[in-house]
PDB file of N, CA, C and O in Angstrom, chain B, residues numbered from 101:
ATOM      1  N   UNK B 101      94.819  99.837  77.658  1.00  0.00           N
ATOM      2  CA  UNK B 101      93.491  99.447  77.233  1.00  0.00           C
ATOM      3  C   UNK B 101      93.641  98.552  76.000  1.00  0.00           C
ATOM      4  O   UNK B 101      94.434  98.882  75.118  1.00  0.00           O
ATOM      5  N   UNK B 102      93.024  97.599  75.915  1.00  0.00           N
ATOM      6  CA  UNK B 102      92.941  96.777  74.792  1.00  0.00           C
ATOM      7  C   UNK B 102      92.393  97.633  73.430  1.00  0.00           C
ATOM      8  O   UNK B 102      91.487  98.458  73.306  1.00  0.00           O
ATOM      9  N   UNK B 103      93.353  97.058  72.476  1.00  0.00           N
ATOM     10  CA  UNK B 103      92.657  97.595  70.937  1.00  0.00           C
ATOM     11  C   UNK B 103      90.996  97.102  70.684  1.00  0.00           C
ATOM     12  O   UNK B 103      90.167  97.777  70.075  1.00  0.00           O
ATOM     13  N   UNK B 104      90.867  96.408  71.008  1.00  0.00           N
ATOM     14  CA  UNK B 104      88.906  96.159  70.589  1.00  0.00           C
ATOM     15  C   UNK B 104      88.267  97.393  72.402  1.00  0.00           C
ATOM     16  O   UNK B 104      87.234  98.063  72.401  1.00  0.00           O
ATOM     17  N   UNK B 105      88.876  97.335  73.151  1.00  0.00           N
ATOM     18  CA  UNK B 105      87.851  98.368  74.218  1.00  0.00           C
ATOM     19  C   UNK B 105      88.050  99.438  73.538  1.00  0.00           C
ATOM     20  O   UNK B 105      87.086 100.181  73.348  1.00  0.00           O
ATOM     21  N   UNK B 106      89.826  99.906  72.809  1.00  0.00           N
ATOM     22  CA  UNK B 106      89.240 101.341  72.578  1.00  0.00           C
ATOM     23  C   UNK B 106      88.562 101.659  71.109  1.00  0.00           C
ATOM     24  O   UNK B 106      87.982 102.705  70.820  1.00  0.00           O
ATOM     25  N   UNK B 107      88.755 100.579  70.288  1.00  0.00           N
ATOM     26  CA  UNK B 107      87.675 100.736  69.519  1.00  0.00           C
ATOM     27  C   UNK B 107      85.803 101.158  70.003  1.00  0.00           C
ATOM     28  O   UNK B 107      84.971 101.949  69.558  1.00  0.00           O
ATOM     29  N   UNK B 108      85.817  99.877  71.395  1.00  0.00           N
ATOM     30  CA  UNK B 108      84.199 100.734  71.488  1.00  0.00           C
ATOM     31  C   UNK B 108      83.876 102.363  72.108  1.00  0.00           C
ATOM     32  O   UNK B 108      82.948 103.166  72.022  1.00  0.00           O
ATOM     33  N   UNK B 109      85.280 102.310  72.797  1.00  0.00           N
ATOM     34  CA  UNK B 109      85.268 103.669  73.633  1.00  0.00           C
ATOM     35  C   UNK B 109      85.178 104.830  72.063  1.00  0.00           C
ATOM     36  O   UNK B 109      84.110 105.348  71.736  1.00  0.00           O
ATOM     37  N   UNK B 110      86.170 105.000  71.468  1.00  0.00           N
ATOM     38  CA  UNK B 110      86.266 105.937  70.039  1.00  0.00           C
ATOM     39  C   UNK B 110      84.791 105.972  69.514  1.00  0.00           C
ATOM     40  O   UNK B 110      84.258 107.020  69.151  1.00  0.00           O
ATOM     41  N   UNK B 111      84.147 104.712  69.500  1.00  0.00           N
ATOM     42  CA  UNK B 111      82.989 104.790  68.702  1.00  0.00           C
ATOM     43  C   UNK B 111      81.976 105.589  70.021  1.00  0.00           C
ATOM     44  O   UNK B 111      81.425 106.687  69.947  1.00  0.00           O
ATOM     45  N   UNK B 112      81.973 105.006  70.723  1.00  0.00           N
ATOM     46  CA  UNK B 112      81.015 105.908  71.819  1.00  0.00           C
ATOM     47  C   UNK B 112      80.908 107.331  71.506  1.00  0.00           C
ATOM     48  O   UNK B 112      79.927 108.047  71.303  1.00  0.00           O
ATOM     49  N   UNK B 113      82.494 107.619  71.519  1.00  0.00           N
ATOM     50  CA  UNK B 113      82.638 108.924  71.782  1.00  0.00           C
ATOM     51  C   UNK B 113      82.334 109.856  70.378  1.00  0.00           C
ATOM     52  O   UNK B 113      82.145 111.070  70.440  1.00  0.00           O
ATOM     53  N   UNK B 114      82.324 109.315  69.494  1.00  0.00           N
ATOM     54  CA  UNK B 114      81.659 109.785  68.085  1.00  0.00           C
ATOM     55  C   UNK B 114      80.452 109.515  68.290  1.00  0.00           C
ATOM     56  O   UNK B 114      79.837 110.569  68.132  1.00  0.00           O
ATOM     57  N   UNK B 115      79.665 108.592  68.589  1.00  0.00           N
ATOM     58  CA  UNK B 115      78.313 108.800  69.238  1.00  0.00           C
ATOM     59  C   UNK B 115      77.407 109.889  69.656  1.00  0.00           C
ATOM     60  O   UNK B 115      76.337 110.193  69.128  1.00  0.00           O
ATOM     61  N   UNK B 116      78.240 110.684  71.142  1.00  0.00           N
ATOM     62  CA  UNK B 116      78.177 110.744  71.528  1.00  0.00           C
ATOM     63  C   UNK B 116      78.243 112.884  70.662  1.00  0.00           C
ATOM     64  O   UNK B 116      77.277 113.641  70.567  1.00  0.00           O
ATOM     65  N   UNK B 117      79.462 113.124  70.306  1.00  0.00           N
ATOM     66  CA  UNK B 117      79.559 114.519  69.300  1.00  0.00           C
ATOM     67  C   UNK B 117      78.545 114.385  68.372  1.00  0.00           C
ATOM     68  O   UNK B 117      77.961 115.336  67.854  1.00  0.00           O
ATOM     69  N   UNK B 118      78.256 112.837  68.087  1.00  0.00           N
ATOM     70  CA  UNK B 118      77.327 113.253  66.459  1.00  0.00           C
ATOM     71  C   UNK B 118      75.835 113.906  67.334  1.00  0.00           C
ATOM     72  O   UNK B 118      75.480 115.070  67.150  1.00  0.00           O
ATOM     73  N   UNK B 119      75.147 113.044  68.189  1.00  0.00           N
ATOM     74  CA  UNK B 119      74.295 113.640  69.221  1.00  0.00           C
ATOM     75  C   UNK B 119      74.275 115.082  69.457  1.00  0.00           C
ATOM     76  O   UNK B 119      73.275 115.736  69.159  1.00  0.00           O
ATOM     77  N   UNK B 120      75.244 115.588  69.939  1.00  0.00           N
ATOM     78  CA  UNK B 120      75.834 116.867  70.181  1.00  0.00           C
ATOM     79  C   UNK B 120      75.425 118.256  69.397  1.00  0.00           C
ATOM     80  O   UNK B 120      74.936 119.341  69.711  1.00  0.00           O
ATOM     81  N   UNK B 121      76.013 117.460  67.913  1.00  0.00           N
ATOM     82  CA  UNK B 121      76.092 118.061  66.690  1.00  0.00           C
ATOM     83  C   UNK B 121      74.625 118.199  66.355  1.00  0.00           C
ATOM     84  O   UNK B 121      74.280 119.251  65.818  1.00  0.00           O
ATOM     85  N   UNK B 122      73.614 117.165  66.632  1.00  0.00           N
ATOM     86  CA  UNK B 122      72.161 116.846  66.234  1.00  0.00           C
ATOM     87  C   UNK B 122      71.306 118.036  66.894  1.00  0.00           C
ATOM     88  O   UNK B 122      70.172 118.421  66.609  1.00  0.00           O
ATOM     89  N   UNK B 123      72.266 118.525  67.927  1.00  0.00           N
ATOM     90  CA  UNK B 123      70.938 119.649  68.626  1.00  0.00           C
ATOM     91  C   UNK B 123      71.194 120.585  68.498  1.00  0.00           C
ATOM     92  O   UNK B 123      70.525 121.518  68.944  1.00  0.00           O
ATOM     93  N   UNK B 124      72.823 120.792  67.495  1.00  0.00           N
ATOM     94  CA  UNK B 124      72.658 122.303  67.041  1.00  0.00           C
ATOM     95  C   UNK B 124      72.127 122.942  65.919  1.00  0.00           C
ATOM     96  O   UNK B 124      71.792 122.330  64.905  1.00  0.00           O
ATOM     97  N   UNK B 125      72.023 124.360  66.089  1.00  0.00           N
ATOM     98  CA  UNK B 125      71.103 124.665  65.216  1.00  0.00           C
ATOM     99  C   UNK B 125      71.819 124.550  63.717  1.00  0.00           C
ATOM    100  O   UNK B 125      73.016 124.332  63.532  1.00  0.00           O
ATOM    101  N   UNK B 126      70.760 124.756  62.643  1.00  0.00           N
ATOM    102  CA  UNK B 126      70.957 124.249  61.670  1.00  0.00           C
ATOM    103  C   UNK B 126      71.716 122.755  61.380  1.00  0.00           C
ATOM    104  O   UNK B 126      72.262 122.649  60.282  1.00  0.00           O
ATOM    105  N   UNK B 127      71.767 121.793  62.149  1.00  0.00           N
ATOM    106  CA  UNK B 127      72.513 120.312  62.021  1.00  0.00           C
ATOM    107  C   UNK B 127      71.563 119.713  60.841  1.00  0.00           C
ATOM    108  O   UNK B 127      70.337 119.804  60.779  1.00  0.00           O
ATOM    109  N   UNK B 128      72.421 119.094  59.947  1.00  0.00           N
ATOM    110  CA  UNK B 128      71.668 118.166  59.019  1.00  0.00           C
ATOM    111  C   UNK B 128      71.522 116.509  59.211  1.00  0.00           C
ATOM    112  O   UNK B 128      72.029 115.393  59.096  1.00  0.00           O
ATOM    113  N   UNK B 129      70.521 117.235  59.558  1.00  0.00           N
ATOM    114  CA  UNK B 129      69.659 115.691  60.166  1.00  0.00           C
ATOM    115  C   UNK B 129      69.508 115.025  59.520  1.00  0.00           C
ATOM    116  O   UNK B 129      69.105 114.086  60.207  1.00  0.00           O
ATOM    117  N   UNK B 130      69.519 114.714  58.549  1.00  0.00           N
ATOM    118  CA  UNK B 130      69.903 113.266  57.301  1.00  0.00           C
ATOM    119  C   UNK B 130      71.067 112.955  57.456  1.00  0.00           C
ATOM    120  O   UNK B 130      71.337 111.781  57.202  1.00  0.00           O
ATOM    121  N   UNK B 131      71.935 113.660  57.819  1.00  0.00           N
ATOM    122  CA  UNK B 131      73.288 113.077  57.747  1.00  0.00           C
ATOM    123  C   UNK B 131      73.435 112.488  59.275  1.00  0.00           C
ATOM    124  O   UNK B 131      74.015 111.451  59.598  1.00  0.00           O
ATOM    125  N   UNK B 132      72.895 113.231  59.952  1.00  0.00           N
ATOM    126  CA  UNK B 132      72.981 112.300  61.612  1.00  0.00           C
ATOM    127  C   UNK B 132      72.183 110.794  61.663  1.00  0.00           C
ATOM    128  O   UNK B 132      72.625 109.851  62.319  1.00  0.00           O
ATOM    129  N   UNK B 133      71.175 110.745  61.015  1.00  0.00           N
ATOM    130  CA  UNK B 133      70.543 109.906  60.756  1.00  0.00           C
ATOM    131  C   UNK B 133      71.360 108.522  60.075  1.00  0.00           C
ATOM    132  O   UNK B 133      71.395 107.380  60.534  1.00  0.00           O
ATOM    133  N   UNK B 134      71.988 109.051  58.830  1.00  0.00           N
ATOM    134  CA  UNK B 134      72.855 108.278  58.085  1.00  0.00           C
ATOM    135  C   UNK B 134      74.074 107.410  59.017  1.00  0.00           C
ATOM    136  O   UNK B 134      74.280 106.229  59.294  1.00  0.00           O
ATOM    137  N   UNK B 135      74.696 108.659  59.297  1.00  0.00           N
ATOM    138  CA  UNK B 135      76.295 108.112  60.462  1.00  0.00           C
ATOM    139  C   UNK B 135      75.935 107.556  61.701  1.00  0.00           C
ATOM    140  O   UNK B 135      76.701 106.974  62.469  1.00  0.00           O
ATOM    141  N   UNK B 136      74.769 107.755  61.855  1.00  0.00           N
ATOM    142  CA  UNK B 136      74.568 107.710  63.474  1.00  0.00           C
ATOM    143  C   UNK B 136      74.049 105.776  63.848  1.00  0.00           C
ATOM    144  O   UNK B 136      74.159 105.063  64.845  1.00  0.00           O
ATOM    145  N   UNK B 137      73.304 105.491  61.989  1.00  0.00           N
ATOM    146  CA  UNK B 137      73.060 104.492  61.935  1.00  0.00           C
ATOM    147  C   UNK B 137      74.041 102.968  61.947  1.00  0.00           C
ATOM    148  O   UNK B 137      74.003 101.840  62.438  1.00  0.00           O
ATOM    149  N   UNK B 138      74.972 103.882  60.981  1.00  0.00           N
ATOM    150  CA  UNK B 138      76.436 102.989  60.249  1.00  0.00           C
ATOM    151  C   UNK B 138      77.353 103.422  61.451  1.00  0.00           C
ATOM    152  O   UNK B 138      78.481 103.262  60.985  1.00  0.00           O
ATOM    153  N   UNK B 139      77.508 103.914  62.830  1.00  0.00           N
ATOM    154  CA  UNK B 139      78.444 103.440  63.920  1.00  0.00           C
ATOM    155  C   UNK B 139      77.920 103.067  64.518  1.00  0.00           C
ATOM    156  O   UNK B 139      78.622 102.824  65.500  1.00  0.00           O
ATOM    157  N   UNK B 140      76.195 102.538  64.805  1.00  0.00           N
ATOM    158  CA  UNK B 140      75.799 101.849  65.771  1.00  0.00           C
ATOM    159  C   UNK B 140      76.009 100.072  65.491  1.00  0.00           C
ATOM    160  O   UNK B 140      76.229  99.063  66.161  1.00  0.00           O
ATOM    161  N   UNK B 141      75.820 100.394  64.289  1.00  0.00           N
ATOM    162  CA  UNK B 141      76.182  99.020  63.508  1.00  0.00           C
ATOM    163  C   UNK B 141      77.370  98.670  62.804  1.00  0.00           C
ATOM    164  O   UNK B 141      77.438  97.778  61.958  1.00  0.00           O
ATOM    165  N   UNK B 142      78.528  99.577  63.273  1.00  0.00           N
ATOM    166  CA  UNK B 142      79.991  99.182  63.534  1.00  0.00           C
ATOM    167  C   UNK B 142      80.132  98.871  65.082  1.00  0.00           C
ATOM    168  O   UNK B 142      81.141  98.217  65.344  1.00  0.00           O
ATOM    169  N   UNK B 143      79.414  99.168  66.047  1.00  0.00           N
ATOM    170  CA  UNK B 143      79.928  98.452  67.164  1.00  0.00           C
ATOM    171  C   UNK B 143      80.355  97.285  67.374  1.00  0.00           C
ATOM    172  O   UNK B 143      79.545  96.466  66.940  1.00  0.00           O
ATOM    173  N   UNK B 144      81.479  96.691  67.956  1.00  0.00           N
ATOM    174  CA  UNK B 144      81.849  95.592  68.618  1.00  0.00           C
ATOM    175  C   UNK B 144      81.358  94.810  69.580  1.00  0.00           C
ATOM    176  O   UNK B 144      80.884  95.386  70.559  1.00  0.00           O
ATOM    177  N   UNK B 145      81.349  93.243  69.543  1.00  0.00           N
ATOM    178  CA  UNK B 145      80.942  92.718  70.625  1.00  0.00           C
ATOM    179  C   UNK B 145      81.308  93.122  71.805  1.00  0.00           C
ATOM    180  O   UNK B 145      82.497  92.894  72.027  1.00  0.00           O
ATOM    181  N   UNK B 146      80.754  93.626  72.632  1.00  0.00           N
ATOM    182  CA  UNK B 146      81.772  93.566  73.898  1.00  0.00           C
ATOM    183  C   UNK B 146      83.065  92.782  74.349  1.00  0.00           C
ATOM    184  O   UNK B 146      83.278  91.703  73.795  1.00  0.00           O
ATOM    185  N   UNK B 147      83.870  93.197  75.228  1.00  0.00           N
ATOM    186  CA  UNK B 147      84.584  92.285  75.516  1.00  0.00           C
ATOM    187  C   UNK B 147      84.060  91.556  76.901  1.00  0.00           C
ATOM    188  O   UNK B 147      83.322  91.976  77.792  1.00  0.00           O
ATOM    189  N   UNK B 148      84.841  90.101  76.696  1.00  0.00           N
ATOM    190  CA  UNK B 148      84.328  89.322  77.831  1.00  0.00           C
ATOM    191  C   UNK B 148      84.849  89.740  79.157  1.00  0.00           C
ATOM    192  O   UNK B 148      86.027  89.958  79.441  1.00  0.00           O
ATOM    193  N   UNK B 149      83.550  89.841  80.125  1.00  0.00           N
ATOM    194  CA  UNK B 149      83.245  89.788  81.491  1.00  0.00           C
ATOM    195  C   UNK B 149      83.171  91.437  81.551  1.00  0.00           C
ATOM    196  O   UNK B 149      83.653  91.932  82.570  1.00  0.00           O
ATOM    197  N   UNK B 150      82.689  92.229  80.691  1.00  0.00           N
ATOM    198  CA  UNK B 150      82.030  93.514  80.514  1.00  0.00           C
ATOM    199  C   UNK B 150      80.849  93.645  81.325  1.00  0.00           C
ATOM    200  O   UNK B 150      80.540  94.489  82.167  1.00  0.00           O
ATOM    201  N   UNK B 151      80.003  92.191  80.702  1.00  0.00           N
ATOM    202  CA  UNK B 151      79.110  92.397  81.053  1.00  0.00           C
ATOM    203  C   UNK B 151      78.462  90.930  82.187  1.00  0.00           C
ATOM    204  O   UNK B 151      78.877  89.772  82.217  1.00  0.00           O
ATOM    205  N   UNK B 152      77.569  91.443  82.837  1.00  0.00           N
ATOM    206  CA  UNK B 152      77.677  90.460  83.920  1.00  0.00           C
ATOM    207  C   UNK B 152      77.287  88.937  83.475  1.00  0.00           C
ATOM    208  O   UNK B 152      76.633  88.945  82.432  1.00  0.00           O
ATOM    209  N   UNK B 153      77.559  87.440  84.084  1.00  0.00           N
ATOM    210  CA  UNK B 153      76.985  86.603  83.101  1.00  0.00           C
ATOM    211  C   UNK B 153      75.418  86.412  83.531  1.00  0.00           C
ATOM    212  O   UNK B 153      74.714  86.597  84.524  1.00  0.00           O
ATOM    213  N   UNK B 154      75.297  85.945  82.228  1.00  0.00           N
ATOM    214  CA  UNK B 154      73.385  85.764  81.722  1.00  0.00           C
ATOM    215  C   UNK B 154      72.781  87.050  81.363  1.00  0.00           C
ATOM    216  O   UNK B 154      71.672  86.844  80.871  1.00  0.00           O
ATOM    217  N   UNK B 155      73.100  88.411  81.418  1.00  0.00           N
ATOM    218  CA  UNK B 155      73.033  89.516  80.845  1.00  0.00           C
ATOM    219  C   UNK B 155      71.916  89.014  79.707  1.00  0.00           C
ATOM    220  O   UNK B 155      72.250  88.083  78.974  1.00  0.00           O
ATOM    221  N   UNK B 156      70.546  89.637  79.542  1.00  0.00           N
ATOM    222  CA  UNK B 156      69.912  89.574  78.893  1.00  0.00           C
ATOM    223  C   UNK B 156      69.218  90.514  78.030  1.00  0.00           C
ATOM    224  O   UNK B 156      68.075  90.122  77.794  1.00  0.00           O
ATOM    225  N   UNK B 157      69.614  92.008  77.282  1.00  0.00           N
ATOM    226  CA  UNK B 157      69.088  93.165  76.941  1.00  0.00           C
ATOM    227  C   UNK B 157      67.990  93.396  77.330  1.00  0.00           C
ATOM    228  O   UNK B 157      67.625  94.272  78.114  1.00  0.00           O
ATOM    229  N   UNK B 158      67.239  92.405  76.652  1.00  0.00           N
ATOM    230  CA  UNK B 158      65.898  92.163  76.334  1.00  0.00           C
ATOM    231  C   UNK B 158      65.160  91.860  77.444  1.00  0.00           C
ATOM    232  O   UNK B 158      63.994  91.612  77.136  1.00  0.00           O
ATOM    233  N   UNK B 159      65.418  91.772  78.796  1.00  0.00           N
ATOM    234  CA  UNK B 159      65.144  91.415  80.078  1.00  0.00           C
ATOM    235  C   UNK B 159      64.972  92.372  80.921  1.00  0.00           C
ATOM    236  O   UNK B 159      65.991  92.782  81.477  1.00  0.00           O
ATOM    237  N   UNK B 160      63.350  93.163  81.352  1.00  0.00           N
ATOM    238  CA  UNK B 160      63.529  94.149  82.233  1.00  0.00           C
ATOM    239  C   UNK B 160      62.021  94.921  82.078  1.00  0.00           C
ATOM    240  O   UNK B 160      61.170  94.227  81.523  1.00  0.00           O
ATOM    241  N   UNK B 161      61.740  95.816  82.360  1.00  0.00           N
ATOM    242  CA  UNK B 161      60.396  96.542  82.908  1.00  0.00           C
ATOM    243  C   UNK B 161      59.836  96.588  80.693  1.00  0.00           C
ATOM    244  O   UNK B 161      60.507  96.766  79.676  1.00  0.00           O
ATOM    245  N   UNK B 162      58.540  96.355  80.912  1.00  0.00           N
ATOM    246  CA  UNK B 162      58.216  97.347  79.716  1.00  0.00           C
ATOM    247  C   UNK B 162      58.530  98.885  79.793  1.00  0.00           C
ATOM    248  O   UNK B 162      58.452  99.531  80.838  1.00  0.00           O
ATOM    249  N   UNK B 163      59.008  99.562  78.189  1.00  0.00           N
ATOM    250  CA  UNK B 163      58.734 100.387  77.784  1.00  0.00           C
ATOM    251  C   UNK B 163      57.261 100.856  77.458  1.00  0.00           C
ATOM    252  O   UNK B 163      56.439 100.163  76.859  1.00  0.00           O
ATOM    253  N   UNK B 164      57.038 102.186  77.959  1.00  0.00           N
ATOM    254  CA  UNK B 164      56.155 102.508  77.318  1.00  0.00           C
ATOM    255  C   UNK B 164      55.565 102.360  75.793  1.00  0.00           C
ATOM    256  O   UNK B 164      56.291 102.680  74.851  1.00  0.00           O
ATOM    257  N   UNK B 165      54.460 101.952  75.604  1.00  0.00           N
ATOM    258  CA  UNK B 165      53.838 101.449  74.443  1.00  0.00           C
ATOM    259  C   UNK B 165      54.381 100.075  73.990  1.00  0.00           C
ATOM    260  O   UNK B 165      54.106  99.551  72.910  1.00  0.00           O
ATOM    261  N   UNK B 166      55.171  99.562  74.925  1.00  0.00           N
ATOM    262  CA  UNK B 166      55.332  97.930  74.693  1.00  0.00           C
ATOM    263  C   UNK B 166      54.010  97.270  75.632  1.00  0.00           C
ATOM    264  O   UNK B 166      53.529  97.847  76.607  1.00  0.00           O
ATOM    265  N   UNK B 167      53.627  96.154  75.189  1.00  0.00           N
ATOM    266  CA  UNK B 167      52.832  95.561  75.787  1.00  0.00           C
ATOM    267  C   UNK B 167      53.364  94.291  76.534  1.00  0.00           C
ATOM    268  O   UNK B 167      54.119  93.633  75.818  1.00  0.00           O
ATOM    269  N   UNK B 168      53.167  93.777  77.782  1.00  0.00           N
ATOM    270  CA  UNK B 168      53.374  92.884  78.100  1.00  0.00           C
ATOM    271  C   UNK B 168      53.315  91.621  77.760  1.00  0.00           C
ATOM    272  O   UNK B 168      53.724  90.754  78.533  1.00  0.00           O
TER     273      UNK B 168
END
């Protein structure tokens, strides 16, 4: 596996425990809040052809309470 995939995979997967950690009892939810913010915004670009081309996030059904 490439060093930048398993960088996003590691971060997922801390993601993914901090979540975990968030629904147990007594979890301090300021601190999930805090970390949960600063590894979403350590993520990496993807690597190329991850994702399909013209991939648009922002492209797809409204969410509820979005307006068209």
């Amino acid at each position: 596996m490439c060093p930048r995939c398993e960088d996003i995979v590691r971060t997922f997967v801390m993601l993914g425990d901090l979540a975990l950690y968030a629904e147990t009892s007594g979890a301090d939810l300021g601190f999930v809040d805090a970390v949960s913010a600063s590894l979403a915004a350590s993520l990496p670009e993807p690597p190329p052809g991850l994702l399909p081309p013209g991939y648009d996030p922002s492209d797809g059904p409204d969410h509820p309470g979005q307006g068209s």
